[in-house]
Short mmCIF file of C-alpha atoms in Angstrom, two decimals:
data_model
loop_
_atom_site.label_atom_id
_atom_site.label_comp_id
_atom_site.label_asym_id
_atom_site.label_seq_id
_atom_site.Cartn_x
_atom_site.Cartn_y
_atom_site.Cartn_z
CA MET W 7 0.03 0.49 0.21
CA ALA W 8 1.57 3.33 -1.43
CA SER W 9 2.58 5.65 1.82
CA ASP W 10 -0.56 8.30 2.69
CA GLU W 11 2.18 11.06 1.74
CA VAL W 12 1.25 14.18 0.57
CA LYS W 13 3.49 16.41 -1.44
CA VAL W 14 2.61 19.51 -2.96
CA ILE W 15 5.01 20.85 -6.12
CA GLY W 16 4.95 24.84 -6.42
CA ALA W 17 5.97 28.31 -5.93
CA TRP W 18 5.84 30.93 -2.99
CA ALA W 19 4.87 33.66 -5.54
CA SER W 20 2.21 31.30 -6.88
CA PRO W 21 -1.68 32.33 -6.60
CA PHE W 22 -2.65 28.97 -7.88
CA VAL W 23 -0.17 27.07 -5.93
CA MET W 24 -1.55 28.44 -2.53
CA ARG W 25 -4.94 27.25 -2.94
CA PRO W 26 -4.14 23.39 -2.80
CA ARG W 27 -1.49 25.09 0.22
CA ILE W 28 -4.78 26.76 1.81
CA ALA W 29 -7.08 23.79 1.24
CA LEU W 30 -4.82 21.37 3.78
CA ASN W 31 -4.57 23.76 6.11
CA LEU W 32 -8.00 24.00 6.77
CA LYS W 33 -8.68 20.33 6.52
CA SER W 34 -4.90 20.24 9.00
CA VAL W 35 -3.32 17.69 6.34
CA PRO W 36 0.37 18.12 6.48
CA TYR W 37 2.54 17.97 3.58
CA GLU W 38 5.66 18.38 2.04
CA PHE W 39 6.27 21.81 -0.05
CA LEU W 40 8.41 21.33 -3.37
CA GLN W 41 9.49 24.68 -4.25
CA GLU W 42 10.60 24.87 -8.14
CA THR W 43 13.50 26.70 -8.84
CA PHE W 44 11.75 29.85 -10.76
CA GLY W 45 12.72 29.68 -14.71
CA ALA W 46 13.21 25.73 -15.03
CA LYS W 47 11.17 22.45 -14.02
CA SER W 48 11.98 19.48 -11.72
CA GLU W 49 11.89 15.99 -13.43
CA LEU W 50 8.86 15.43 -11.03
CA LEU W 51 6.95 17.84 -12.44
CA LEU W 52 7.52 16.55 -15.64
CA LYS W 53 6.57 13.31 -14.87
CA SER W 54 3.62 14.50 -12.36
CA ASN W 55 2.40 16.60 -14.78
CA PRO W 56 3.34 15.73 -18.36
CA VAL W 57 0.41 17.16 -20.44
CA HIS W 58 0.83 20.74 -18.74
CA LYS W 59 4.07 21.13 -17.40
CA LYS W 60 2.69 23.09 -14.86
CA ILE W 61 2.58 24.29 -10.53
CA PRO W 62 0.88 23.41 -8.57
CA VAL W 63 0.76 19.73 -8.68
CA LEU W 64 -0.84 17.70 -5.91
CA ILE W 65 0.76 14.19 -5.47
CA HIS W 66 -0.83 11.94 -2.46
CA ALA W 67 0.03 8.00 -2.02
CA ASP W 68 2.42 8.65 -5.04
CA LYS W 69 -0.73 9.71 -7.47
CA PRO W 70 -0.83 12.83 -8.76
CA VAL W 71 -3.80 15.44 -9.16
CA CYS W 72 -3.18 18.90 -11.47
CA GLU W 73 -4.77 22.21 -11.79
CA SER W 74 -5.60 24.19 -8.66
CA ASN W 75 -9.09 24.15 -8.19
CA ILE W 76 -9.39 20.73 -9.23
CA ILE W 77 -6.53 19.71 -6.56
CA VAL W 78 -8.69 21.91 -3.69
CA GLU W 79 -11.81 19.82 -4.24
CA TYR W 80 -10.13 16.09 -4.64
CA VAL W 81 -8.46 17.77 -1.08
CA ASP W 82 -12.18 18.53 -0.08
CA GLU W 83 -13.30 15.07 -1.01
CA THR W 84 -10.71 12.84 0.55
CA TRP W 85 -10.52 14.88 4.01
CA SER W 86 -13.84 14.99 3.70
CA ALA W 87 -14.46 14.44 7.46
CA SER W 88 -11.58 16.46 8.65
CA GLY W 89 -13.25 20.04 9.32
CA PRO W 90 -15.57 21.65 7.30
CA SER W 91 -17.05 21.13 3.82
CA MET W 92 -15.24 23.63 1.45
CA LEU W 93 -18.03 23.42 -0.51
CA PRO W 94 -21.11 24.44 -0.08
CA SER W 95 -24.31 21.96 0.93
CA THR W 96 -26.68 22.78 -2.16
CA PRO W 97 -25.97 21.45 -5.77
CA TYR W 98 -27.36 25.24 -7.04
CA ASP W 99 -24.78 26.89 -4.11
CA ARG W 100 -21.85 24.98 -5.49
CA ALA W 101 -22.97 25.41 -9.14
CA ILE W 102 -23.09 28.72 -8.18
CA ALA W 103 -19.50 28.93 -6.81
CA ARG W 104 -18.29 26.54 -9.51
CA PHE W 105 -19.39 29.58 -12.06
CA TRP W 106 -17.35 32.09 -10.47
CA ALA W 107 -14.91 30.50 -9.99
CA ALA W 108 -14.32 29.26 -13.68
CA TYR W 109 -15.09 33.32 -14.10
CA ILE W 110 -12.87 35.22 -11.85
CA ASP W 111 -9.78 32.12 -13.87
CA GLU W 112 -11.23 32.69 -17.11
CA LYS W 113 -11.92 37.00 -17.35
CA TRP W 114 -10.60 38.33 -13.80
CA PHE W 115 -7.31 37.79 -13.37
CA PRO W 116 -6.47 37.84 -17.16
CA SER W 117 -7.90 41.30 -16.70
CA LEU W 118 -5.88 41.92 -13.65
CA LYS W 119 -2.50 40.42 -15.25
CA SER W 120 -2.85 43.22 -18.01
CA ILE W 121 -3.24 45.95 -16.19
CA LEU W 122 0.35 45.29 -15.11
CA LYS W 123 1.17 44.94 -18.43
CA ALA W 124 -1.03 47.82 -20.10
CA GLU W 125 1.37 51.06 -22.38
CA GLY W 126 -0.19 54.08 -22.16
CA GLU W 127 -2.92 56.26 -20.17
CA GLU W 128 -6.61 55.15 -23.05
CA GLU W 129 -4.98 51.33 -22.27
CA LYS W 130 -4.07 51.42 -18.69
CA LYS W 131 -8.17 53.09 -18.50
CA ALA W 132 -9.98 50.42 -20.26
CA VAL W 133 -8.07 47.55 -18.88
CA LEU W 134 -9.30 48.98 -15.43
CA ALA W 135 -12.33 49.20 -15.97
CA GLN W 136 -12.72 45.85 -16.59
CA VAL W 137 -11.62 44.99 -13.74
CA GLU W 138 -13.81 47.44 -11.88
CA GLU W 139 -16.55 45.67 -13.41
CA GLY W 140 -15.34 41.98 -12.74
CA ASN W 141 -15.37 43.84 -9.29
CA ALA W 142 -18.62 44.71 -8.82
CA LEU W 143 -19.89 41.83 -9.95
CA LEU W 144 -17.72 40.11 -7.28
CA GLU W 145 -19.06 42.58 -4.46
CA LYS W 146 -22.59 41.57 -5.83
CA ALA W 147 -21.69 37.40 -5.89
CA PHE W 148 -20.22 37.97 -2.38
CA ASN W 149 -23.67 39.63 -0.59
CA ASP W 150 -25.40 36.34 -2.88
CA CYS W 151 -23.64 33.75 -1.42
CA SER W 152 -22.20 34.80 2.12
CA LYS W 153 -25.60 35.14 3.35
CA GLY W 154 -24.60 37.79 6.12
CA LYS W 155 -21.70 35.61 6.83
CA ALA W 156 -17.77 36.26 7.20
CA PHE W 157 -17.19 33.96 3.37
CA PHE W 158 -17.78 33.40 0.08
CA ASN W 159 -18.84 29.85 2.19
CA GLY W 160 -20.41 30.82 4.73
CA GLU W 161 -18.75 30.71 8.56
CA HIS W 162 -15.60 28.98 6.84
CA ILE W 163 -13.30 29.29 4.29
CA GLY W 164 -14.67 27.59 1.22
CA TYR W 165 -13.68 27.42 -2.82
CA LEU W 166 -14.86 30.11 -4.05
CA ASP W 167 -12.88 32.29 -0.81
CA ILE W 168 -9.50 30.56 -2.01
CA ALA W 169 -10.29 30.61 -5.58
CA PHE W 170 -10.74 34.54 -5.26
CA GLY W 171 -8.10 35.22 -2.34
CA CYS W 172 -5.62 33.90 -3.69
CA PHE W 173 -5.09 36.76 -5.74
CA LEU W 174 -5.15 39.41 -2.96
CA ALA W 175 -1.41 39.67 -3.25
CA TRP W 176 -1.36 40.14 -6.66
CA LEU W 177 -4.31 42.68 -6.15
CA ARG W 178 -2.12 44.78 -3.48
CA VAL W 179 1.01 45.01 -5.59
CA THR W 180 -1.01 45.60 -9.18
CA GLU W 181 -2.69 48.06 -6.91
CA LEU W 182 0.49 49.80 -5.40
CA ALA W 183 2.16 49.88 -9.20
CA GLY W 184 -1.11 51.06 -10.31
CA GLY W 185 -0.99 54.07 -7.65
CA HIS W 186 -5.34 52.78 -7.80
CA LYS W 187 -7.18 51.31 -5.49
CA LEU W 188 -8.92 48.26 -6.58
CA ILE W 189 -10.34 46.77 -3.75
CA ASP W 190 -11.67 49.39 -0.75
CA GLU W 191 -14.02 50.08 1.93
CA VAL W 192 -15.85 52.78 -1.01
CA LYS W 193 -16.60 50.57 -3.86
CA THR W 194 -16.41 47.11 -2.54
CA PRO W 195 -17.35 46.97 0.81
CA SER W 196 -18.07 43.69 1.58
CA LEU W 197 -15.36 42.21 -0.45
CA SER W 198 -12.96 44.30 1.61
CA LYS W 199 -13.56 43.48 4.74
CA TRP W 200 -13.42 40.15 3.47
CA ALA W 201 -10.04 39.91 2.01
CA ASP W 202 -8.78 41.51 5.61
CA ARG W 203 -10.95 38.23 7.45
CA PHE W 204 -9.41 36.55 4.60
CA CYS W 205 -5.75 37.40 4.45
CA ASN W 206 -5.39 37.29 8.83
CA ASP W 207 -7.10 33.56 8.35
CA PRO W 208 -4.44 30.79 10.27
CA ALA W 209 -4.78 29.05 6.94
CA VAL W 210 -4.02 31.42 4.59
CA LYS W 211 -1.27 33.40 6.50
CA PRO W 212 1.27 31.19 6.17
CA VAL W 213 0.79 30.76 2.66
CA MET W 214 0.29 34.57 1.32
CA PRO W 215 3.20 36.31 0.38
CA GLU W 216 3.57 39.90 1.76
CA THR W 217 3.11 42.31 -0.31
CA ALA W 218 6.69 43.93 -0.26
CA THR W 219 8.05 41.03 -1.04
CA LEU W 220 5.76 40.30 -4.24
CA ALA W 221 6.52 43.44 -5.39
CA GLU W 222 10.11 43.17 -5.57
CA PHE W 223 9.72 39.43 -7.58
CA ALA W 224 7.13 41.43 -9.72
CA LYS W 225 9.51 44.07 -10.80
CA LYS W 226 12.31 41.20 -11.19
CA ILE W 227 10.14 39.03 -13.28
CA PHE W 228 8.78 41.96 -15.21
CA ALA W 229 11.96 43.79 -15.92
CA LYS W 230 13.16 40.71 -18.30
CA PRO W 231 13.56 42.15 -21.66
CA PRO W 232 10.95 40.27 -23.72
CA ALA W 233 12.58 37.32 -25.77
CA MET N 25 -39.88 14.96 -6.05
CA GLY N 26 -42.50 17.50 -5.52
CA ASP N 27 -45.03 17.21 -8.75
CA THR N 28 -43.71 21.23 -9.05
CA GLU N 29 -40.73 20.34 -10.65
CA GLU N 30 -40.03 22.95 -13.62
CA VAL N 31 -37.07 22.01 -15.53
CA LYS N 32 -35.81 24.25 -18.69
CA LEU N 33 -32.95 23.94 -20.44
CA LEU N 34 -32.22 26.97 -23.21
CA GLY N 35 -29.71 25.87 -26.22
CA VAL N 36 -28.41 26.10 -29.55
CA TRP N 37 -28.94 22.96 -31.62
CA PHE N 38 -25.73 23.01 -32.85
CA SER N 39 -24.00 23.78 -29.99
CA PRO N 40 -22.16 20.89 -28.74
CA TYR N 41 -22.19 22.59 -25.16
CA ALA N 42 -26.21 22.54 -25.40
CA ILE N 43 -26.35 18.38 -25.95
CA ARG N 44 -24.26 18.09 -22.67
CA PRO N 45 -27.14 18.85 -20.22
CA LYS N 46 -29.22 16.94 -23.01
CA ILE N 47 -26.96 13.47 -22.16
CA ALA N 48 -27.00 14.59 -18.56
CA LEU N 49 -30.86 14.98 -18.44
CA ARG N 50 -31.86 11.77 -20.69
CA LEU N 51 -29.60 9.65 -18.30
CA LYS N 52 -31.43 10.38 -15.88
CA SER N 53 -35.21 10.65 -17.35
CA VAL N 54 -35.53 14.27 -16.20
CA ASP N 55 -38.30 16.08 -18.48
CA TYR N 56 -37.76 19.29 -19.69
CA ASP N 57 -38.79 21.92 -21.44
CA TYR N 58 -36.14 22.95 -24.38
CA PHE N 59 -35.81 26.49 -25.82
CA GLU N 60 -34.07 27.00 -28.92
CA GLU N 61 -32.18 30.13 -29.26
CA ASP N 62 -32.18 31.96 -32.34
CA LEU N 63 -28.26 31.17 -33.34
CA PHE N 64 -27.38 33.83 -35.50
CA GLY N 65 -30.83 36.56 -34.39
CA SER N 66 -30.77 38.39 -30.99
CA LYS N 67 -30.80 36.75 -28.02
CA SER N 68 -34.32 35.91 -26.09
CA GLU N 69 -35.19 37.64 -22.91
CA LEU N 70 -35.12 34.44 -21.11
CA LEU N 71 -31.14 33.76 -22.09
CA LEU N 72 -30.41 37.30 -21.06
CA LYS N 73 -31.85 37.41 -17.95
CA SER N 74 -31.04 34.04 -16.86
CA ASN N 75 -26.94 34.46 -17.79
CA PRO N 76 -26.47 38.35 -17.57
CA VAL N 77 -22.58 37.78 -16.89
CA HIS N 78 -21.84 35.83 -20.49
CA LYS N 79 -24.92 35.92 -22.18
CA LYS N 80 -24.74 32.04 -23.56
CA VAL N 81 -26.52 28.91 -23.96
CA PRO N 82 -26.84 26.45 -22.45
CA VAL N 83 -28.87 27.62 -19.62
CA LEU N 84 -30.88 24.98 -17.53
CA ILE N 85 -33.18 26.84 -15.14
CA HIS N 86 -34.86 24.60 -12.05
CA ASN N 87 -37.66 26.07 -10.14
CA ASN N 88 -36.46 28.99 -11.52
CA LYS N 89 -32.77 28.62 -10.69
CA PRO N 90 -30.58 28.99 -13.78
CA ILE N 91 -27.54 26.94 -13.55
CA LEU N 92 -25.24 28.43 -16.28
CA GLU N 93 -21.33 26.47 -17.86
CA SER N 94 -21.84 23.09 -19.49
CA LEU N 95 -19.89 21.04 -17.08
CA ASN N 96 -21.38 22.61 -14.31
CA ILE N 97 -24.86 22.27 -15.63
CA VAL N 98 -23.78 18.31 -15.91
CA GLU N 99 -22.77 18.14 -11.91
CA TYR N 100 -25.79 20.10 -10.94
CA ILE N 101 -27.99 17.14 -12.50
CA ASP N 102 -25.84 14.73 -11.39
CA GLU N 103 -25.72 16.41 -7.64
CA THR N 104 -29.65 17.36 -8.13
CA TRP N 105 -31.16 13.55 -9.76
CA ASN N 106 -28.47 11.47 -7.68
CA ALA N 107 -31.23 8.47 -7.09
CA SER N 108 -32.37 8.58 -10.64
CA GLY N 109 -30.18 6.41 -13.13
CA PRO N 110 -26.12 5.76 -13.05
CA SER N 111 -23.77 8.52 -11.40
CA ILE N 112 -22.45 10.71 -14.28
CA LEU N 113 -19.04 11.64 -11.94
CA PRO N 114 -17.25 8.58 -10.98
CA SER N 115 -17.37 8.08 -6.86
CA HIS N 116 -13.56 7.85 -5.94
CA PRO N 117 -12.45 11.94 -5.45
CA HIS N 118 -8.98 10.51 -7.42
CA ASP N 119 -10.76 9.47 -10.66
CA ARG N 120 -13.11 12.24 -10.16
CA ALA N 121 -10.09 14.76 -10.56
CA GLN N 122 -8.82 12.74 -13.58
CA ALA N 123 -12.63 13.60 -15.25
CA ARG N 124 -12.69 17.04 -13.96
CA PHE N 125 -8.60 17.47 -15.30
CA TRP N 126 -9.35 15.80 -18.73
CA SER N 127 -12.69 17.70 -19.25
CA ALA N 128 -10.90 20.86 -18.59
CA PHE N 129 -7.98 19.45 -21.03
CA VAL N 130 -10.61 19.41 -23.46
CA ASP N 131 -12.45 22.86 -23.28
CA ASP N 132 -9.40 24.86 -22.53
CA LYS N 133 -6.90 23.31 -24.51
CA TRP N 134 -8.26 20.72 -27.22
CA PHE N 135 -10.81 22.15 -28.56
CA PRO N 136 -9.81 26.15 -28.79
CA ALA N 137 -7.08 24.81 -30.56
CA LEU N 138 -9.69 22.94 -33.58
CA LYS N 139 -11.62 26.09 -33.20
CA ALA N 140 -8.32 27.92 -34.00
CA ALA N 141 -7.20 25.77 -36.72
CA ALA N 142 -10.40 25.58 -38.42
CA ILE N 143 -10.59 29.49 -38.08
CA THR N 144 -7.27 30.47 -39.38
CA LYS N 145 -6.40 31.68 -43.12
CA SER N 146 -2.80 30.55 -42.53
CA GLU N 147 -1.28 27.68 -43.79
CA GLU N 148 1.32 27.68 -41.14
CA ALA N 149 -0.95 27.69 -38.06
CA LYS N 150 -3.39 25.90 -39.76
CA GLU N 151 -0.51 23.02 -39.72
CA LYS N 152 0.53 23.74 -36.42
CA GLY N 153 -2.99 23.77 -34.73
CA MET N 154 -3.59 20.46 -36.33
CA LYS N 155 -0.76 19.03 -35.46
CA GLU N 156 -1.61 20.33 -31.91
CA VAL N 157 -5.26 18.86 -32.24
CA GLU N 158 -3.88 15.19 -33.30
CA GLY N 159 -1.40 15.43 -29.93
CA GLY N 160 -4.33 16.23 -27.99
CA LEU N 161 -6.20 13.07 -28.98
CA LEU N 162 -3.24 11.11 -29.11
CA GLN N 163 -3.45 11.85 -25.08
CA LEU N 164 -6.57 11.54 -24.86
CA GLU N 165 -6.69 8.14 -25.92
CA GLU N 166 -3.70 7.21 -23.57
CA ALA N 167 -6.57 8.32 -20.84
CA PHE N 168 -9.08 6.53 -22.23
CA VAL N 169 -7.33 3.65 -22.14
CA SER N 170 -5.80 4.12 -18.92
CA ILE N 171 -9.14 5.40 -17.04
CA SER N 172 -11.71 3.12 -18.78
CA LYS N 173 -10.12 -0.22 -18.00
CA GLY N 174 -10.96 -2.32 -20.98
CA LYS N 175 -14.96 -0.60 -20.28
CA PRO N 176 -16.69 0.93 -23.68
CA PHE N 177 -16.85 4.19 -21.68
CA PHE N 178 -14.65 6.86 -20.05
CA GLY N 179 -17.31 5.87 -16.93
CA GLY N 180 -16.91 2.25 -17.14
CA GLU N 181 -20.33 0.71 -18.40
CA ALA N 182 -21.93 3.87 -18.59
CA ILE N 183 -21.56 7.15 -20.18
CA GLY N 184 -20.19 9.48 -17.73
CA PHE N 185 -18.85 12.81 -17.60
CA MET N 186 -15.61 12.38 -19.42
CA ASP N 187 -17.94 10.94 -22.28
CA ILE N 188 -20.42 13.34 -22.26
CA CYS N 189 -17.48 16.25 -22.05
CA LEU N 190 -15.98 14.46 -25.50
CA GLY N 191 -18.65 13.17 -26.80
CA SER N 192 -19.86 16.13 -27.16
CA PHE N 193 -17.60 17.12 -30.14
CA VAL N 194 -17.74 13.40 -31.64
CA GLY N 195 -20.57 14.80 -34.50
CA ILE N 196 -18.40 18.19 -35.01
CA LEU N 197 -15.35 15.66 -35.75
CA LYS N 198 -17.46 13.38 -38.03
CA ALA N 199 -19.07 16.51 -40.06
CA ARG N 200 -15.23 18.17 -40.43
CA GLU N 201 -14.27 14.29 -42.06
CA LYS N 202 -17.51 14.39 -44.41
CA LEU N 203 -16.50 18.52 -45.32
CA LYS N 204 -13.22 18.58 -45.48
CA GLY N 205 -11.92 14.95 -45.55
CA GLU N 206 -10.00 15.62 -42.60
CA LYS N 207 -9.58 12.32 -40.40
CA LEU N 208 -9.04 13.88 -37.16
CA LEU N 209 -10.67 10.02 -35.70
CA ASP N 210 -8.42 8.13 -37.87
CA GLU N 211 -8.61 4.27 -36.71
CA SER N 212 -4.48 3.52 -37.54
CA LYS N 213 -3.41 6.52 -34.77
CA ILE N 214 -6.71 6.71 -32.36
CA PRO N 215 -7.77 2.76 -32.10
CA PHE N 216 -9.81 3.26 -28.91
CA LEU N 217 -11.21 5.99 -29.20
CA CYS N 218 -12.80 5.81 -32.50
CA LYS N 219 -14.01 2.66 -31.29
CA TRP N 220 -15.22 4.48 -28.44
CA ALA N 221 -16.83 7.36 -30.38
CA ASN N 222 -19.30 5.04 -31.88
CA GLU N 223 -19.96 3.73 -29.03
CA PHE N 224 -20.91 6.90 -27.89
CA LEU N 225 -22.99 7.72 -30.40
CA SER N 226 -25.10 4.61 -30.86
CA ASP N 227 -26.17 4.84 -27.05
CA ASP N 228 -29.76 5.27 -26.07
CA THR N 229 -29.34 8.87 -24.59
CA VAL N 230 -27.21 9.89 -26.99
CA LYS N 231 -28.97 8.76 -30.58
CA ASN N 232 -31.71 11.24 -30.32
CA VAL N 233 -29.92 14.15 -29.01
CA VAL N 234 -26.74 14.81 -30.99
CA PRO N 235 -27.79 16.75 -34.16
CA GLU N 236 -27.21 14.27 -37.62
CA ILE N 237 -24.10 14.86 -38.79
CA ASP N 238 -25.44 15.42 -42.17
CA LYS N 239 -27.11 18.69 -40.62
CA VAL N 240 -23.82 19.53 -39.25
CA VAL N 241 -22.24 19.05 -42.25
CA GLU N 242 -24.41 21.41 -43.73
CA PHE N 243 -24.49 23.62 -41.15
CA LEU N 244 -20.47 24.19 -41.30
CA GLY N 245 -20.75 24.73 -44.45
CA GLU N 246 -22.84 27.91 -43.89
CA LEU N 247 -20.63 29.00 -40.98
CA GLU N 248 -17.85 29.18 -43.96
CA VAL N 249 -19.76 31.21 -45.98
CA ARG N 250 -20.69 33.60 -43.56
CA ALA N 251 -17.40 33.78 -42.33
CA GLN N 252 -15.97 34.28 -46.34
CA SER N 253 -18.32 37.24 -46.29
CA ALA N 254 -17.93 39.02 -43.46
CA VAL N 255 -14.60 39.03 -44.42
CA SER N 256 -15.24 40.28 -47.80
CA LYS N 257 -17.12 42.89 -46.26
CA THR N 258 -14.47 44.80 -44.66
#
């Protein structure tokens, strides 16, 4: 019988890698974190994720699981007896959570990334407007999903909190670089409070990079000359 | 359950994504009202109201609550009518993760590559794109062999999540073969997937749900004409 060992292959700066780490923390599952070197891919990564060759990868009892949101569901289902459920209990609420998680990855995060890459005032303005539109939608989604509780998932951090919250450090870096607040008490009051609660949660704090450290890192990687 | 259960599905006959919930609803023997959206016309009030964010089909409306995104809808159907028919998702967490992984691969990598290769005017890009599509099919062949363990479907004896996901594109592949002579379902390269594709199309839950290949051929031809005339207008 393979050992029950859990490993996560990842990198400290990646928001996607944060997702399985938070999930494992929430379920109190110990794991070994295997840090990839920036710019190179390890043998283990290439062997465990031959299709995409990307992090994060969770290896449980020698079997790999890939794709961050899929890993979070896997953790929730495998350690279902440990800690609260990360997905809501009704099929409808689960469908809503999955919908917004997909929206965040397919629409919201790409537009956040383009703020840092935008050239010229016109482009910057257009991209900012997109992100703010997304934030307004997510503010409403939060109010609908949380039903007055602390997190998207209710009393406890869940799948959608993790899917969105993992980007908060990068969001702060983008705000600093652009000199423009994206989530704040005026535009997105509910999200602003949720962001503080999320970042300070004991399952999140150890894996969320400090904004200053991340900002330094961002300068380095965006300073690379185009290939 | 209650006799006031109301299930509506908004779709478009051609859309592989809209085929998915139809198969799932049949697997669970759920009755529903189908509303066809006008593919080239304007979007209905109901669609715009139910899916304001993306304004796309399919949309499942269950007791007035909309559920969006085809694979989400399939999971919702599986969870809601869990006492009915076979389980669409596998039961073991690792197998579920595999099913979700490969369906994400199909939707996020494989089909977009096929669409791009089909649309592009550049011969070079087309060739490169089709190579990627063929490579993807080889990976899916390997995945099928490993997951099905000798049974007819990804889901085992019965159609499951991954069958629905990839199967929804089989009609397009067969139509493209007729229209363009493009043999992506090549028995010499992907024998297991080819067998699987035929099993899928002849299954009772799929047979009357997927559009006839000849209708798809005609439609693809029409799409091409429209695309060309749009280009010549600019």
